[in-house]
Amino acid sequence: MAPSPRLTQSPRCFRRLWPGPLVVGCGLLLLSCRGGCGAESGRQALPPGKRWRISVIALTNSSWLQEAEAGLHEGLREGTLLVGRDYDVEVLAAPEAARVEELVSRALDTGTDVFVTLSSPALQATMRQAGARPVVFADLADPEMAGLKRPSAWRTWFGGCSAEGHPNVTGAYAADGVESLVGVVRQCLESPGRIGTFFVPGEPESVWYKNKLVESAKKLGLEVDALAVADPREVARAASTLTRTVAAVVLLGDTVTDRAVADVVRAARQAKVPVFSLVTAHARGGALAAVARDVHASGKRAGRMAARILGGRRPSAMAFDRVANARLLVNVDAAGPIDMGLPLGLLQRADEVIAEEGE
């Protein structure tokens, strides 16, 4: 007897048809389970009389701290939160990295709701102690430098946007501007030469900047003399010696040299040597030019993130936010004391030209 057509056809039909419904069903299931970057976890109701508490953890009262804090408040206001009504901000700054953990402990004791960190050492110390408390970084050159490994493509597809192993951490970071600054230095110097800088061995971010400076300078035929320093007095002493042997000085914006900028500028002017920097305030304080990270913008974006977290969003659902633009500032008043002319092209492309009124 011939086999029944129904019996012979059914397996083939089943083989042809089953993948479609199964794939569609699995896809719908995955999409329903996948939160995705930016997914909400439900808004938190603010208890009566309760104000959220945000703790800013930093190293020293650096020149960029106020700039970042101003951006933070601006970002929080965009989330309709008002300081004094909806939240209080406590800025805790340690004079050295070893004491940052004391500040984190103090913030935890006072019941902080969200940490905002400025600098790599502040972030690393906070991550060690914060537990599951949300942490938002606002001033980094590169998250991986601080030990934050970006999520894999597979993990990102399934809704994980945070660093692997740190679901409570997210934040904004700004372009470092080192290569652009080295280009400005080379444009201002008549010929290739040696440039000097300072770095702090105990600050990973400072070492990272120093290494990138050396690498970028080499591409343009410049050599770097990098002096290791540990405190501002050491910077002041070393500046008078360094400025006699280099064609320019580059300040990297670490927390040690930031407190000795006036001493470096004074020594450089005596030696008729220009000073360049990665920090906005240094250009206003006597450096010839700066290609500065937009710390205000990264603080603002961190404020937006903190507002979303207080509104119920998970840090793990927010991807790291990179501020791509760096600002070029040129201080024409700093050129006179060192008898140096400024290239017209540099002035034309500057985002801000600093000069005394009436000049």
Tab-separated table of C-alpha atoms in Angstrom, residues 92-279:
chain	number	residue	atom	x	y	z
A	92	LEU	CA	33.365	67.015	49.405
A	93	ALA	CA	36.945	67.631	48.257
A	94	ALA	CA	40.026	65.839	49.589
A	95	PRO	CA	43.545	67.290	49.381
A	96	GLU	CA	44.946	63.903	48.307
A	97	ALA	CA	43.688	60.625	46.823
A	98	ALA	CA	44.349	58.677	50.030
A	99	ARG	CA	41.668	60.674	51.863
A	100	VAL	CA	38.885	60.405	49.282
A	101	GLU	CA	37.486	57.234	50.869
A	102	GLU	CA	36.894	59.172	54.106
A	103	LEU	CA	34.639	61.532	52.172
A	104	VAL	CA	32.712	58.669	50.591
A	105	SER	CA	32.144	57.128	54.032
A	106	ARG	CA	30.909	60.463	55.374
A	107	ALA	CA	28.462	60.807	52.470
A	108	LEU	CA	27.141	57.288	53.031
A	109	ASP	CA	26.647	58.049	56.729
A	110	THR	CA	24.546	61.101	55.870
A	111	GLY	CA	22.351	59.064	53.521
A	112	THR	CA	23.353	60.319	50.091
A	113	ASP	CA	21.137	59.191	47.209
A	114	VAL	CA	23.547	59.705	44.294
A	115	PHE	CA	27.305	60.203	44.028
A	116	VAL	CA	28.805	62.487	41.386
A	117	THR	CA	32.578	62.159	41.012
A	118	LEU	CA	35.150	64.519	39.533
A	119	SER	CA	38.467	62.893	38.567
A	120	SER	CA	39.561	59.303	38.153
A	121	PRO	CA	40.822	58.801	41.762
A	122	ALA	CA	37.499	60.097	43.132
A	123	LEU	CA	35.565	57.700	40.910
A	124	GLN	CA	37.688	54.677	41.808
A	125	ALA	CA	37.439	55.328	45.551
A	126	THR	CA	33.670	55.853	45.298
A	127	MET	CA	33.136	52.653	43.299
A	128	ARG	CA	34.959	50.668	45.982
A	129	GLN	CA	32.619	51.865	48.734
A	130	ALA	CA	29.320	52.892	47.197
A	131	GLY	CA	27.864	49.399	47.023
A	132	ALA	CA	24.669	49.598	44.948
A	133	ARG	CA	24.345	53.383	45.381
A	134	PRO	CA	24.225	55.149	41.974
A	135	VAL	CA	27.491	56.772	40.863
A	136	VAL	CA	27.696	59.330	38.042
A	137	PHE	CA	31.121	60.463	36.839
A	138	ALA	CA	31.451	63.934	35.344
A	139	ASP	CA	35.116	64.565	34.616
A	140	LEU	CA	37.103	61.813	32.901
A	141	ALA	CA	39.257	61.668	29.803
A	142	ASP	CA	38.480	57.972	29.246
A	143	PRO	CA	36.272	55.655	31.370
A	144	GLU	CA	38.505	52.635	30.667
A	145	MET	CA	41.398	54.500	32.282
A	146	ALA	CA	39.395	54.398	35.527
A	147	GLY	CA	38.775	50.664	35.243
A	148	LEU	CA	35.362	50.866	33.567
A	149	LYS	CA	35.234	48.275	30.802
A	150	ARG	CA	32.636	49.106	28.180
A	151	PRO	CA	29.872	46.512	27.705
A	152	SER	CA	30.185	43.987	24.892
A	153	ALA	CA	28.001	44.350	21.788
A	154	TRP	CA	25.994	41.256	22.823
A	155	ARG	CA	25.380	42.658	26.319
A	156	THR	CA	24.426	46.065	24.908
A	157	TRP	CA	21.835	44.440	22.617
A	158	PHE	CA	20.186	42.914	25.675
A	159	GLY	CA	19.884	46.301	27.364
A	160	GLY	CA	23.113	46.522	29.368
A	161	CYS	CA	24.664	49.949	28.798
A	162	SER	CA	26.796	50.251	31.929
A	163	ALA	CA	30.370	49.132	32.455
A	164	GLU	CA	30.748	45.420	32.982
A	165	GLY	CA	30.732	44.624	36.688
A	166	HIS	CA	29.480	48.094	37.649
A	167	PRO	CA	25.722	48.303	36.947
A	168	ASN	CA	25.375	51.277	39.306
A	169	VAL	CA	27.889	53.467	37.428
A	170	THR	CA	27.327	55.759	34.459
A	171	GLY	CA	28.376	59.266	33.499
A	172	ALA	CA	29.732	61.794	31.020
A	173	TYR	CA	33.307	62.296	29.926
A	174	ALA	CA	34.991	64.972	27.827
A	175	ALA	CA	37.452	64.799	24.935
A	176	ASP	CA	40.989	65.241	26.266
A	177	GLY	CA	42.342	67.666	23.619
A	178	VAL	CA	45.991	66.572	23.958
A	179	GLU	CA	46.657	66.116	20.247
A	180	SER	CA	45.028	69.444	19.433
A	181	LEU	CA	47.050	71.208	22.118
A	182	VAL	CA	50.308	69.755	20.803
A	183	GLY	CA	49.330	71.080	17.372
A	184	VAL	CA	48.865	74.546	18.876
A	185	VAL	CA	52.268	74.335	20.587
A	186	ARG	CA	53.975	73.379	17.321
A	187	GLN	CA	52.167	76.179	15.486
A	188	CYS	CA	53.477	78.740	17.978
A	189	LEU	CA	57.086	77.532	18.043
A	190	GLU	CA	59.435	78.628	15.255
A	191	SER	CA	61.065	75.194	15.070
A	192	PRO	CA	60.744	71.761	16.716
A	193	GLY	CA	62.263	71.589	20.171
A	194	ARG	CA	61.790	70.305	23.693
A	195	ILE	CA	58.693	70.941	25.754
A	196	GLY	CA	58.384	70.425	29.478
A	197	THR	CA	55.570	69.137	31.651
A	198	PHE	CA	54.758	67.889	35.139
A	199	PHE	CA	52.886	64.751	36.126
A	200	VAL	CA	51.817	63.055	39.354
A	201	PRO	CA	52.798	59.357	39.495
A	202	GLY	CA	50.089	58.670	42.083
A	203	GLU	CA	47.297	59.873	39.781
A	204	PRO	CA	46.556	57.395	36.964
A	205	GLU	CA	44.870	60.132	34.939
A	206	SER	CA	47.960	62.350	35.181
A	207	VAL	CA	50.208	59.506	34.003
A	208	TRP	CA	47.775	58.770	31.154
A	209	TYR	CA	47.912	62.403	30.022
A	210	LYS	CA	51.702	62.476	30.224
A	211	ASN	CA	52.010	59.354	28.077
A	212	LYS	CA	49.596	60.729	25.500
A	213	LEU	CA	51.501	64.029	25.442
A	214	VAL	CA	54.779	62.208	24.739
A	215	GLU	CA	53.147	60.152	21.981
A	216	SER	CA	51.450	63.149	20.341
A	217	ALA	CA	54.544	65.364	20.575
A	218	LYS	CA	56.735	62.745	18.917
A	219	LYS	CA	54.506	62.792	15.824
A	220	LEU	CA	55.266	66.499	15.366
A	221	GLY	CA	58.990	66.258	16.069
A	222	LEU	CA	58.798	67.512	19.662
A	223	GLU	CA	60.535	65.910	22.630
A	224	VAL	CA	59.078	65.980	26.139
A	225	ASP	CA	60.856	66.467	29.468
A	226	ALA	CA	58.359	65.158	32.036
A	227	LEU	CA	59.062	65.830	35.716
A	228	ALA	CA	57.359	63.744	38.408
A	229	VAL	CA	55.953	65.870	41.242
A	230	ALA	CA	54.050	65.151	44.435
A	231	ASP	CA	53.025	68.561	45.814
A	232	PRO	CA	52.648	72.180	44.618
A	233	ARG	CA	55.842	73.356	46.341
A	234	GLU	CA	57.798	70.802	44.336
A	235	VAL	CA	56.240	72.145	41.138
A	236	ALA	CA	57.237	75.708	42.061
A	237	ARG	CA	60.846	74.669	42.712
A	238	ALA	CA	61.099	72.602	39.534
A	239	ALA	CA	59.520	75.250	37.306
A	240	SER	CA	62.451	77.656	37.500
A	241	THR	CA	64.832	74.900	36.368
A	242	LEU	CA	62.588	73.368	33.713
A	243	THR	CA	61.804	76.656	31.973
A	244	ARG	CA	65.518	77.268	31.286
A	245	THR	CA	65.862	74.096	29.215
A	246	VAL	CA	62.639	73.881	27.167
A	247	ALA	CA	60.929	75.893	24.435
A	248	ALA	CA	57.498	75.644	26.064
A	249	VAL	CA	55.712	74.266	29.124
A	250	VAL	CA	52.509	72.213	28.906
A	251	LEU	CA	50.232	71.858	31.953
A	252	LEU	CA	48.134	68.684	32.009
A	253	GLY	CA	45.582	69.735	34.608
A	254	ASP	CA	46.305	67.372	37.481
A	255	THR	CA	45.348	68.354	41.008
A	256	VAL	CA	48.950	69.137	42.035
A	257	THR	CA	50.099	71.466	39.247
A	258	ASP	CA	46.679	73.115	39.277
A	259	ARG	CA	47.632	74.667	42.622
A	260	ALA	CA	50.969	75.944	41.315
A	261	VAL	CA	49.959	77.563	38.015
A	262	ALA	CA	50.962	81.059	39.143
A	263	ASP	CA	54.457	79.827	40.053
A	264	VAL	CA	54.876	78.105	36.676
A	265	VAL	CA	53.666	81.172	34.742
A	266	ARG	CA	55.999	83.441	36.738
A	267	ALA	CA	59.046	81.244	36.059
A	268	ALA	CA	58.121	80.873	32.387
A	269	ARG	CA	57.821	84.621	31.890
A	270	GLN	CA	61.236	85.172	33.421
A	271	ALA	CA	62.656	82.655	30.951
A	272	LYS	CA	60.590	84.060	28.027
A	273	VAL	CA	58.893	80.685	27.531
A	274	PRO	CA	55.182	80.188	26.680
A	275	VAL	CA	52.866	78.093	28.833
A	276	PHE	CA	50.111	75.954	27.313
A	277	SER	CA	47.420	74.000	29.143
A	278	LEU	CA	44.461	71.635	29.023
A	279	VAL	CA	42.472	73.716	31.534
